[in-house]
């Protein structure tokens, strides 16, 4: 059994990644924080692809909860290991800096940056021991370019881009790759409050992207054929200047 974990797999881009990995023959662990109904919908979509999986609830920003959920899974599946990890869980809490609250600053960093540590560290040793692993971090155009109103989010995503490069060098010899995917504007719950008609004028492709278009790149990065691609950040943004 080939096993993948997708954090924030209940909705949006994480759901599309779960379905893509199911198509590629993975048993998918669909992580979510609170929305069990949507996590179960993702699981049904995974099954429609002829694969299987399970939902796994934990808040990636909670170290203890994350480690205990992952350890419990590992203890119950001693013959398996999670060979693919998509660090996708994320939130936006936009505000210009003069009005930024400590809470919005910390929450974004806790989920994106600390969550990346807690989940990845828990899965890394088996990948290294088995000499195969694929880690994909969902970052953002905001982490490459910086976007006004998103100092918290740009910081967090930019930090993960740097951490992707660093970790890639730590584990490359063990055939574990670490890459990032940087979406531009993708049609999900996270962007439903944005004015697509206005924003699409800036996008050469003249539209928002679909979650499946991001998942296609994630899927490739998780294949054996992508073994020599590591430490990279691949943009999926319809040609938006970065
Ligand atoms: P979304 O539709 O809002 O979905 C967010 C997902 O993350 C949900 O599954 C949610 O779980 C989960 N989540 C949030 N906080 C969590 C936590 N603390 N622990 C575990 N799971 C958590 O977002 P999306 O647009 O698909 O975004 C997915 C990723 O892509 C994010 O990292 C985001 O920053 C990045 N991204 C998105 C865009 C875009 O345009 N949409 C662009 C660039 C980057 P529940 O369902 O349980 O709430």
PDB file of C-alpha atoms and ligand atoms in Angstrom:
ATOM      1  CA  UNK A   1       0.000   0.000   0.000  1.00  0.00           C
ATOM      2  CA  UNK A   2       1.398   3.428  -0.996  1.00  0.00           C
ATOM      3  CA  UNK A   3       0.270   6.028   1.535  1.00  0.00           C
ATOM      4  CA  UNK A   4       0.010   9.813   1.202  1.00  0.00           C
ATOM      5  CA  UNK A   5      -1.021  12.441   3.747  1.00  0.00           C
ATOM      6  CA  UNK A   6      -2.619  15.679   2.575  1.00  0.00           C
ATOM      7  CA  UNK A   7      -3.081  18.314   5.266  1.00  0.00           C
ATOM      8  CA  UNK A   8      -6.177  20.427   4.770  1.00  0.00           C
ATOM      9  CA  UNK A   9      -7.506  17.724   2.427  1.00  0.00           C
ATOM     10  CA  UNK A  10     -11.148  18.418   3.184  1.00  0.00           C
ATOM     11  CA  UNK A  11     -11.603  21.298   0.760  1.00  0.00           C
ATOM     12  CA  UNK A  12     -10.155  23.283  -2.132  1.00  0.00           C
ATOM     13  CA  UNK A  13      -6.637  22.568  -3.319  1.00  0.00           C
ATOM     14  CA  UNK A  14      -6.077  19.873  -0.678  1.00  0.00           C
ATOM     15  CA  UNK A  15      -9.136  17.994  -1.892  1.00  0.00           C
ATOM     16  CA  UNK A  16      -7.927  18.157  -5.500  1.00  0.00           C
ATOM     17  CA  UNK A  17      -4.491  16.880  -4.386  1.00  0.00           C
ATOM     18  CA  UNK A  18      -6.129  13.997  -2.495  1.00  0.00           C
ATOM     19  CA  UNK A  19      -8.087  12.999  -5.594  1.00  0.00           C
ATOM     20  CA  UNK A  20      -5.023  13.293  -7.842  1.00  0.00           C
ATOM     21  CA  UNK A  21      -2.947  11.122  -5.517  1.00  0.00           C
ATOM     22  CA  UNK A  22      -5.781   8.582  -5.386  1.00  0.00           C
ATOM     23  CA  UNK A  23      -5.654   8.485  -9.201  1.00  0.00           C
ATOM     24  CA  UNK A  24      -1.945   7.780  -8.881  1.00  0.00           C
ATOM     25  CA  UNK A  25      -2.698   4.755  -6.697  1.00  0.00           C
ATOM     26  CA  UNK A  26      -2.242   6.275  -3.264  1.00  0.00           C
ATOM     27  CA  UNK A  27      -4.174   5.412  -0.133  1.00  0.00           C
ATOM     28  CA  UNK A  28      -4.877   8.946   1.049  1.00  0.00           C
ATOM     29  CA  UNK A  29      -4.966  10.209   4.625  1.00  0.00           C
ATOM     30  CA  UNK A  30      -7.203  13.264   4.402  1.00  0.00           C
ATOM     31  CA  UNK A  31      -6.403  15.663   7.220  1.00  0.00           C
ATOM     32  CA  UNK A  32      -8.858  18.351   8.281  1.00  0.00           C
ATOM     33  CA  UNK A  33      -9.328  20.616  11.246  1.00  0.00           C
ATOM     34  CA  UNK A  34     -13.078  20.927  11.755  1.00  0.00           C
ATOM     35  CA  UNK A  35     -15.091  20.236   8.614  1.00  0.00           C
ATOM     36  CA  UNK A  36     -15.724  16.505   8.869  1.00  0.00           C
ATOM     37  CA  UNK A  37     -18.567  16.526   6.320  1.00  0.00           C
ATOM     38  CA  UNK A  38     -16.279  17.953   3.616  1.00  0.00           C
ATOM     39  CA  UNK A  39     -13.461  15.582   4.619  1.00  0.00           C
ATOM     40  CA  UNK A  40     -15.882  12.682   4.107  1.00  0.00           C
ATOM     41  CA  UNK A  41     -16.844  14.127   0.705  1.00  0.00           C
ATOM     42  CA  UNK A  42     -13.171  14.111  -0.264  1.00  0.00           C
ATOM     43  CA  UNK A  43     -12.909  10.502   0.907  1.00  0.00           C
ATOM     44  CA  UNK A  44     -15.880   9.587  -1.307  1.00  0.00           C
ATOM     45  CA  UNK A  45     -14.106  11.238  -4.284  1.00  0.00           C
ATOM     46  CA  UNK A  46     -10.932   9.295  -3.484  1.00  0.00           C
ATOM     47  CA  UNK A  47     -12.963   6.070  -3.517  1.00  0.00           C
ATOM     48  CA  UNK A  48     -14.566   7.039  -6.832  1.00  0.00           C
ATOM     49  CA  UNK A  49     -11.048   6.926  -8.276  1.00  0.00           C
ATOM     50  CA  UNK A  50     -10.846   3.275  -7.227  1.00  0.00           C
ATOM     51  CA  UNK A  51      -8.491   3.964  -4.365  1.00  0.00           C
ATOM     52  CA  UNK A  52      -9.132   4.282  -0.646  1.00  0.00           C
ATOM     53  CA  UNK A  53      -8.162   6.374   2.336  1.00  0.00           C
ATOM     54  CA  UNK A  54      -9.354   7.706   5.653  1.00  0.00           C
ATOM     55  CA  UNK A  55      -9.994  11.022   7.307  1.00  0.00           C
ATOM     56  CA  UNK A  56      -7.659  12.137  10.065  1.00  0.00           C
ATOM     57  CA  UNK A  57      -8.517  15.102  12.233  1.00  0.00           C
ATOM     58  CA  UNK A  58      -5.892  17.333  13.787  1.00  0.00           C
ATOM     59  CA  UNK A  59      -4.961  20.978  13.917  1.00  0.00           C
ATOM     60  CA  UNK A  60      -1.517  21.203  12.300  1.00  0.00           C
ATOM     61  CA  UNK A  61      -0.687  24.154  14.560  1.00  0.00           C
ATOM     62  CA  UNK A  62      -1.134  21.979  17.656  1.00  0.00           C
ATOM     63  CA  UNK A  63       2.093  20.038  18.086  1.00  0.00           C
ATOM     64  CA  UNK A  64       0.753  17.512  20.556  1.00  0.00           C
ATOM     65  CA  UNK A  65      -2.446  16.793  18.612  1.00  0.00           C
ATOM     66  CA  UNK A  66      -0.516  16.462  15.343  1.00  0.00           C
ATOM     67  CA  UNK A  67       2.129  14.147  16.740  1.00  0.00           C
ATOM     68  CA  UNK A  68      -0.333  11.984  18.602  1.00  0.00           C
ATOM     69  CA  UNK A  69      -2.590  11.537  15.521  1.00  0.00           C
ATOM     70  CA  UNK A  70       0.373  10.652  13.316  1.00  0.00           C
ATOM     71  CA  UNK A  71       1.991   8.370  15.906  1.00  0.00           C
ATOM     72  CA  UNK A  72      -1.315   6.565  16.463  1.00  0.00           C
ATOM     73  CA  UNK A  73      -1.589   5.935  12.713  1.00  0.00           C
ATOM     74  CA  UNK A  74       2.020   4.762  12.501  1.00  0.00           C
ATOM     75  CA  UNK A  75       1.587   2.399  15.504  1.00  0.00           C
ATOM     76  CA  UNK A  76      -1.514   0.892  13.941  1.00  0.00           C
ATOM     77  CA  UNK A  77       0.214   0.405  10.560  1.00  0.00           C
ATOM     78  CA  UNK A  78       3.656  -0.922  11.394  1.00  0.00           C
ATOM     79  CA  UNK A  79       4.179  -2.354   7.897  1.00  0.00           C
ATOM     80  CA  UNK A  80       3.333   0.870   6.096  1.00  0.00           C
ATOM     81  CA  UNK A  81       4.831   4.323   6.011  1.00  0.00           C
ATOM     82  CA  UNK A  82       3.600   7.635   4.671  1.00  0.00           C
ATOM     83  CA  UNK A  83       5.781   8.230   1.614  1.00  0.00           C
ATOM     84  CA  UNK A  84       4.064  11.350   0.281  1.00  0.00           C
ATOM     85  CA  UNK A  85       3.267  14.447   2.314  1.00  0.00           C
ATOM     86  CA  UNK A  86       1.449  17.476   0.947  1.00  0.00           C
ATOM     87  CA  UNK A  87       1.671  20.315   3.473  1.00  0.00           C
ATOM     88  CA  UNK A  88      -1.364  22.182   2.247  1.00  0.00           C
ATOM     89  CA  UNK A  89      -3.355  23.347   5.303  1.00  0.00           C
ATOM     90  CA  UNK A  90      -3.409  27.121   5.410  1.00  0.00           C
ATOM     91  CA  UNK A  91      -5.425  30.218   6.199  1.00  0.00           C
ATOM     92  CA  UNK A  92      -5.434  33.891   5.222  1.00  0.00           C
ATOM     93  CA  UNK A  93      -5.990  36.661   7.727  1.00  0.00           C
ATOM     94  CA  UNK A  94      -5.414  39.758   5.585  1.00  0.00           C
ATOM     95  CA  UNK A  95      -4.899  43.178   7.071  1.00  0.00           C
ATOM     96  CA  UNK A  96      -2.575  46.068   6.406  1.00  0.00           C
ATOM     97  CA  UNK A  97       0.192  46.109   8.949  1.00  0.00           C
ATOM     98  CA  UNK A  98      -0.933  49.139  10.914  1.00  0.00           C
ATOM     99  CA  UNK A  99      -4.123  47.275  11.796  1.00  0.00           C
ATOM    100  CA  UNK A 100      -2.627  43.780  12.058  1.00  0.00           C
ATOM    101  CA  UNK A 101      -3.512  42.077  15.338  1.00  0.00           C
ATOM    102  CA  UNK A 102      -1.078  39.815  17.158  1.00  0.00           C
ATOM    103  CA  UNK A 103      -3.657  37.060  16.884  1.00  0.00           C
ATOM    104  CA  UNK A 104      -3.946  37.228  13.071  1.00  0.00           C
ATOM    105  CA  UNK A 105      -0.174  37.447  12.793  1.00  0.00           C
ATOM    106  CA  UNK A 106       0.377  34.415  15.033  1.00  0.00           C
ATOM    107  CA  UNK A 107      -2.429  32.257  13.649  1.00  0.00           C
ATOM    108  CA  UNK A 108      -1.143  32.433  10.088  1.00  0.00           C
ATOM    109  CA  UNK A 109       2.404  31.674  11.177  1.00  0.00           C
ATOM    110  CA  UNK A 110       1.331  28.909  13.573  1.00  0.00           C
ATOM    111  CA  UNK A 111      -0.578  27.018  10.898  1.00  0.00           C
ATOM    112  CA  UNK A 112       1.764  27.552   7.961  1.00  0.00           C
ATOM    113  CA  UNK A 113       5.188  27.620   9.560  1.00  0.00           C
ATOM    114  CA  UNK A 114       4.848  25.657  12.805  1.00  0.00           C
ATOM    115  CA  UNK A 115       2.406  23.236  11.173  1.00  0.00           C
ATOM    116  CA  UNK A 116       5.010  22.504   8.510  1.00  0.00           C
ATOM    117  CA  UNK A 117       7.507  21.568  11.238  1.00  0.00           C
ATOM    118  CA  UNK A 118       5.159  19.422  13.311  1.00  0.00           C
ATOM    119  CA  UNK A 119       3.813  17.354  10.421  1.00  0.00           C
ATOM    120  CA  UNK A 120       7.008  17.040   8.404  1.00  0.00           C
ATOM    121  CA  UNK A 121       9.240  16.116  11.342  1.00  0.00           C
ATOM    122  CA  UNK A 122       6.851  13.320  12.309  1.00  0.00           C
ATOM    123  CA  UNK A 123       7.066  11.730   8.837  1.00  0.00           C
ATOM    124  CA  UNK A 124      10.651  12.356   7.857  1.00  0.00           C
ATOM    125  CA  UNK A 125      12.455   9.512   9.614  1.00  0.00           C
ATOM    126  CA  UNK A 126      10.545   6.684   7.925  1.00  0.00           C
ATOM    127  CA  UNK A 127      11.033   8.382   4.521  1.00  0.00           C
ATOM    128  CA  UNK A 128      14.756   8.646   5.095  1.00  0.00           C
ATOM    129  CA  UNK A 129      15.021   5.072   6.412  1.00  0.00           C
ATOM    130  CA  UNK A 130      13.058   3.680   3.445  1.00  0.00           C
ATOM    131  CA  UNK A 131      15.019   5.902   1.058  1.00  0.00           C
ATOM    132  CA  UNK A 132      11.957   7.274  -0.675  1.00  0.00           C
ATOM    133  CA  UNK A 133       9.806  10.264   0.083  1.00  0.00           C
ATOM    134  CA  UNK A 134       8.030  13.143  -1.604  1.00  0.00           C
ATOM    135  CA  UNK A 135       7.193  16.332   0.286  1.00  0.00           C
ATOM    136  CA  UNK A 136       5.275  19.135  -1.404  1.00  0.00           C
ATOM    137  CA  UNK A 137       4.632  22.406   0.398  1.00  0.00           C
ATOM    138  CA  UNK A 138       1.739  24.599  -0.721  1.00  0.00           C
ATOM    139  CA  UNK A 139       3.073  28.137  -0.721  1.00  0.00           C
ATOM    140  CA  UNK A 140       1.822  31.128  -2.684  1.00  0.00           C
ATOM    141  CA  UNK A 141       2.575  33.902  -5.119  1.00  0.00           C
ATOM    142  CA  UNK A 142       2.396  36.025  -1.966  1.00  0.00           C
ATOM    143  CA  UNK A 143       5.493  34.278  -0.600  1.00  0.00           C
ATOM    144  CA  UNK A 144       7.469  35.003  -3.774  1.00  0.00           C
ATOM    145  CA  UNK A 145       6.350  38.500  -4.560  1.00  0.00           C
ATOM    146  CA  UNK A 146       4.919  39.828  -1.302  1.00  0.00           C
ATOM    147  CA  UNK A 147       1.383  41.184  -1.445  1.00  0.00           C
ATOM    148  CA  UNK A 148       0.092  44.239   0.392  1.00  0.00           C
ATOM    149  CA  UNK A 149      -2.320  43.365   3.192  1.00  0.00           C
ATOM    150  CA  UNK A 150      -0.588  40.033   3.590  1.00  0.00           C
ATOM    151  CA  UNK A 151       2.588  40.676   5.559  1.00  0.00           C
ATOM    152  CA  UNK A 152       1.705  37.733   7.821  1.00  0.00           C
ATOM    153  CA  UNK A 153       0.869  35.406   4.925  1.00  0.00           C
ATOM    154  CA  UNK A 154       3.787  36.550   2.738  1.00  0.00           C
ATOM    155  CA  UNK A 155       6.159  35.999   5.657  1.00  0.00           C
ATOM    156  CA  UNK A 156       4.821  32.535   6.349  1.00  0.00           C
ATOM    157  CA  UNK A 157       4.821  31.398   2.715  1.00  0.00           C
ATOM    158  CA  UNK A 158       8.197  33.017   1.996  1.00  0.00           C
ATOM    159  CA  UNK A 159       9.576  31.232   5.042  1.00  0.00           C
ATOM    160  CA  UNK A 160       8.329  27.905   3.766  1.00  0.00           C
ATOM    161  CA  UNK A 161       9.957  28.542   0.375  1.00  0.00           C
ATOM    162  CA  UNK A 162      13.288  29.015   2.176  1.00  0.00           C
ATOM    163  CA  UNK A 163      12.683  25.991   4.417  1.00  0.00           C
ATOM    164  CA  UNK A 164      11.874  23.912   1.321  1.00  0.00           C
ATOM    165  CA  UNK A 165      15.325  24.705  -0.101  1.00  0.00           C
ATOM    166  CA  UNK A 166      17.047  23.942   3.208  1.00  0.00           C
ATOM    167  CA  UNK A 167      15.261  20.668   3.911  1.00  0.00           C
ATOM    168  CA  UNK A 168      15.714  19.525   0.307  1.00  0.00           C
ATOM    169  CA  UNK A 169      19.477  19.645   0.849  1.00  0.00           C
ATOM    170  CA  UNK A 170      19.238  17.733   4.140  1.00  0.00           C
ATOM    171  CA  UNK A 171      17.473  14.730   2.630  1.00  0.00           C
ATOM    172  CA  UNK A 172      18.358  14.674  -1.081  1.00  0.00           C
ATOM    173  CA  UNK A 173      20.849  11.814  -0.664  1.00  0.00           C
ATOM    174  CA  UNK A 174      18.083   9.664   0.752  1.00  0.00           C
ATOM    175  CA  UNK A 175      15.899  10.056  -2.338  1.00  0.00           C
ATOM    176  CA  UNK A 176      13.486  12.271  -0.476  1.00  0.00           C
ATOM    177  CA  UNK A 177      12.519  15.350  -2.487  1.00  0.00           C
ATOM    178  CA  UNK A 178      11.111  18.548  -1.037  1.00  0.00           C
ATOM    179  CA  UNK A 179       9.443  21.049  -3.337  1.00  0.00           C
ATOM    180  CA  UNK A 180       6.969  23.891  -3.111  1.00  0.00           C
ATOM    181  CA  UNK A 181       4.062  24.806  -5.359  1.00  0.00           C
ATOM    182  CA  UNK A 182       3.074  28.466  -5.496  1.00  0.00           C
ATOM    183  CA  UNK A 183      -0.474  29.034  -6.718  1.00  0.00           C
ATOM    184  CA  UNK A 184      -1.686  32.445  -7.830  1.00  0.00           C
ATOM    185  CA  UNK A 185      -5.448  32.996  -7.591  1.00  0.00           C
ATOM    186  CA  UNK A 186      -7.261  29.663  -7.400  1.00  0.00           C
ATOM    187  CA  UNK A 187     -11.023  29.257  -7.158  1.00  0.00           C
ATOM    188  CA  UNK A 188     -11.652  27.872  -3.635  1.00  0.00           C
ATOM    189  CA  UNK A 189     -13.372  28.895  -0.396  1.00  0.00           C
ATOM    190  CA  UNK A 190     -10.240  30.881   0.464  1.00  0.00           C
ATOM    191  CA  UNK A 191     -10.729  33.226  -2.480  1.00  0.00           C
ATOM    192  CA  UNK A 192     -14.519  33.357  -2.640  1.00  0.00           C
ATOM    193  CA  UNK A 193     -14.554  36.840  -1.074  1.00  0.00           C
ATOM    194  CA  UNK A 194     -12.261  38.219  -3.814  1.00  0.00           C
ATOM    195  CA  UNK A 195     -13.514  40.137  -6.850  1.00  0.00           C
ATOM    196  CA  UNK A 196     -12.558  37.733  -9.621  1.00  0.00           C
ATOM    197  CA  UNK A 197     -13.887  39.983 -12.404  1.00  0.00           C
ATOM    198  CA  UNK A 198     -11.581  42.766 -11.272  1.00  0.00           C
ATOM    199  CA  UNK A 199      -8.543  40.661 -10.316  1.00  0.00           C
ATOM    200  CA  UNK A 200      -8.513  38.582 -13.485  1.00  0.00           C
ATOM    201  CA  UNK A 201      -7.533  41.696 -15.440  1.00  0.00           C
ATOM    202  CA  UNK A 202      -4.043  41.337 -13.930  1.00  0.00           C
ATOM    203  CA  UNK A 203      -3.763  37.665 -14.853  1.00  0.00           C
ATOM    204  CA  UNK A 204      -2.448  36.915 -18.365  1.00  0.00           C
ATOM    205  CA  UNK A 205      -4.639  33.789 -18.529  1.00  0.00           C
ATOM    206  CA  UNK A 206      -7.591  36.110 -17.747  1.00  0.00           C
ATOM    207  CA  UNK A 207      -9.135  33.814 -15.144  1.00  0.00           C
ATOM    208  CA  UNK A 208      -8.632  32.267 -11.729  1.00  0.00           C
ATOM    209  CA  UNK A 209      -7.130  28.779 -11.735  1.00  0.00           C
ATOM    210  CA  UNK A 210      -8.864  25.592 -10.667  1.00  0.00           C
ATOM    211  CA  UNK A 211      -7.678  23.431  -7.745  1.00  0.00           C
ATOM    212  CA  UNK A 212      -7.138  20.534 -10.174  1.00  0.00           C
ATOM    213  CA  UNK A 213      -4.587  22.630 -12.091  1.00  0.00           C
ATOM    214  CA  UNK A 214      -2.523  22.931  -8.916  1.00  0.00           C
ATOM    215  CA  UNK A 215      -3.016  19.264  -8.067  1.00  0.00           C
ATOM    216  CA  UNK A 216      -1.644  18.229 -11.472  1.00  0.00           C
ATOM    217  CA  UNK A 217       1.731  19.768 -10.586  1.00  0.00           C
ATOM    218  CA  UNK A 218       1.655  18.290  -7.081  1.00  0.00           C
ATOM    219  CA  UNK A 219       0.891  14.901  -8.595  1.00  0.00           C
ATOM    220  CA  UNK A 220       3.918  15.116 -10.883  1.00  0.00           C
ATOM    221  CA  UNK A 221       6.234  16.145  -8.035  1.00  0.00           C
ATOM    222  CA  UNK A 222       5.113  13.034  -6.128  1.00  0.00           C
ATOM    223  CA  UNK A 223       6.059  10.586  -8.900  1.00  0.00           C
ATOM    224  CA  UNK A 224       9.235   8.514  -9.055  1.00  0.00           C
ATOM    225  CA  UNK A 225      10.045  10.317 -12.328  1.00  0.00           C
ATOM    226  CA  UNK A 226      10.389  13.614 -10.440  1.00  0.00           C
ATOM    227  CA  UNK A 227      13.349  12.255  -8.447  1.00  0.00           C
ATOM    228  CA  UNK A 228      15.788  14.904  -9.704  1.00  0.00           C
ATOM    229  CA  UNK A 229      13.525  17.872  -8.991  1.00  0.00           C
ATOM    230  CA  UNK A 230      14.113  19.101  -5.468  1.00  0.00           C
ATOM    231  CA  UNK A 231      14.307  22.363  -3.561  1.00  0.00           C
ATOM    232  CA  UNK A 232      12.192  24.080  -6.225  1.00  0.00           C
ATOM    233  CA  UNK A 233       9.182  26.338  -6.108  1.00  0.00           C
ATOM    234  CA  UNK A 234       6.884  25.888  -9.085  1.00  0.00           C
ATOM    235  CA  UNK A 235       4.354  28.618  -9.809  1.00  0.00           C
ATOM    236  CA  UNK A 236       0.836  27.794 -11.004  1.00  0.00           C
ATOM    237  CA  UNK A 237      -0.548  31.263 -11.572  1.00  0.00           C
ATOM    238  CA  UNK A 238      -1.751  31.770 -15.166  1.00  0.00           C
ATOM    239  CA  UNK A 239       1.329  33.808 -16.014  1.00  0.00           C
ATOM    240  CA  UNK A 240       0.978  36.415 -13.280  1.00  0.00           C
ATOM    241  CA  UNK A 241       4.288  38.215 -12.955  1.00  0.00           C
ATOM    242  CA  UNK A 242       6.190  37.078  -9.890  1.00  0.00           C
TER     243      UNK A 242
HETATM  244  P1  LIG B   1      -9.497  26.443   1.665  1.00  0.00           P
HETATM  245  O1  LIG B   1     -10.438  26.111   0.567  1.00  0.00           O
HETATM  246  O2  LIG B   1      -9.817  27.536   2.620  1.00  0.00           O
HETATM  247  O3  LIG B   1      -9.196  25.096   2.482  1.00  0.00           O
HETATM  248  C1  LIG B   1      -8.336  25.133   3.570  1.00  0.00           C
HETATM  249  C2  LIG B   1      -8.077  23.731   4.059  1.00  0.00           C
HETATM  250  O4  LIG B   1      -7.117  23.798   5.123  1.00  0.00           O
HETATM  251  C3  LIG B   1      -9.312  23.066   4.633  1.00  0.00           C
HETATM  252  O5  LIG B   1      -9.257  21.705   4.309  1.00  0.00           O
HETATM  253  C4  LIG B   1      -9.155  23.273   6.131  1.00  0.00           C
HETATM  254  O6  LIG B   1      -9.780  22.281   6.933  1.00  0.00           O
HETATM  255  C5  LIG B   1      -7.645  23.157   6.258  1.00  0.00           C
HETATM  256  N1  LIG B   1      -7.106  23.783   7.460  1.00  0.00           N
HETATM  257  C6  LIG B   1      -7.110  25.094   7.804  1.00  0.00           C
HETATM  258  N2  LIG B   1      -6.495  25.262   8.967  1.00  0.00           N
HETATM  259  C7  LIG B   1      -6.087  24.047   9.382  1.00  0.00           C
HETATM  260  C8  LIG B   1      -5.401  23.574  10.518  1.00  0.00           C
HETATM  261  N3  LIG B   1      -4.998  24.395  11.475  1.00  0.00           N
HETATM  262  N4  LIG B   1      -5.137  22.241  10.616  1.00  0.00           N
HETATM  263  C9  LIG B   1      -5.546  21.384   9.660  1.00  0.00           C
HETATM  264  N5  LIG B   1      -6.203  21.783   8.561  1.00  0.00           N
HETATM  265  C10 LIG B   1      -6.475  23.088   8.425  1.00  0.00           C
HETATM  266  O7  LIG B   1      -8.071  26.821   1.093  1.00  0.00           O
HETATM  267  P2  LIG B   1      -7.369  26.549  -0.321  1.00  0.00           P
HETATM  268  O8  LIG B   1      -7.609  27.722  -1.181  1.00  0.00           O
HETATM  269  O9  LIG B   1      -7.671  25.189  -0.810  1.00  0.00           O
HETATM  270  O10 LIG B   1      -5.842  26.656   0.130  1.00  0.00           O
HETATM  271  C11 LIG B   1      -5.034  25.510   0.346  1.00  0.00           C
HETATM  272  C12 LIG B   1      -3.586  25.971   0.460  1.00  0.00           C
HETATM  273  O11 LIG B   1      -3.219  26.648  -0.747  1.00  0.00           O
HETATM  274  C13 LIG B   1      -3.317  26.947   1.596  1.00  0.00           C
HETATM  275  O12 LIG B   1      -2.056  26.679   2.167  1.00  0.00           O
HETATM  276  C14 LIG B   1      -3.299  28.283   0.906  1.00  0.00           C
HETATM  277  O13 LIG B   1      -2.531  29.226   1.620  1.00  0.00           O
HETATM  278  C15 LIG B   1      -2.689  27.916  -0.427  1.00  0.00           C
HETATM  279  N6  LIG B   1      -2.973  28.858  -1.499  1.00  0.00           N
HETATM  280  C16 LIG B   1      -4.259  29.059  -1.944  1.00  0.00           C
HETATM  281  C17 LIG B   1      -4.473  29.977  -2.967  1.00  0.00           C
HETATM  282  C18 LIG B   1      -5.838  30.227  -3.539  1.00  0.00           C
HETATM  283  O14 LIG B   1      -5.964  31.122  -4.388  1.00  0.00           O
HETATM  284  N7  LIG B   1      -6.878  29.505  -3.149  1.00  0.00           N
HETATM  285  C19 LIG B   1      -3.406  30.677  -3.534  1.00  0.00           C
HETATM  286  C20 LIG B   1      -2.128  30.457  -3.054  1.00  0.00           C
HETATM  287  C21 LIG B   1      -1.930  29.539  -2.046  1.00  0.00           C
HETATM  288  P3  LIG B   1     -11.354  22.376   7.376  1.00  0.00           P
HETATM  289  O15 LIG B   1     -12.141  22.025   6.153  1.00  0.00           O
HETATM  290  O16 LIG B   1     -11.490  21.371   8.473  1.00  0.00           O
HETATM  291  O17 LIG B   1     -11.586  23.783   7.814  1.00  0.00           O
END
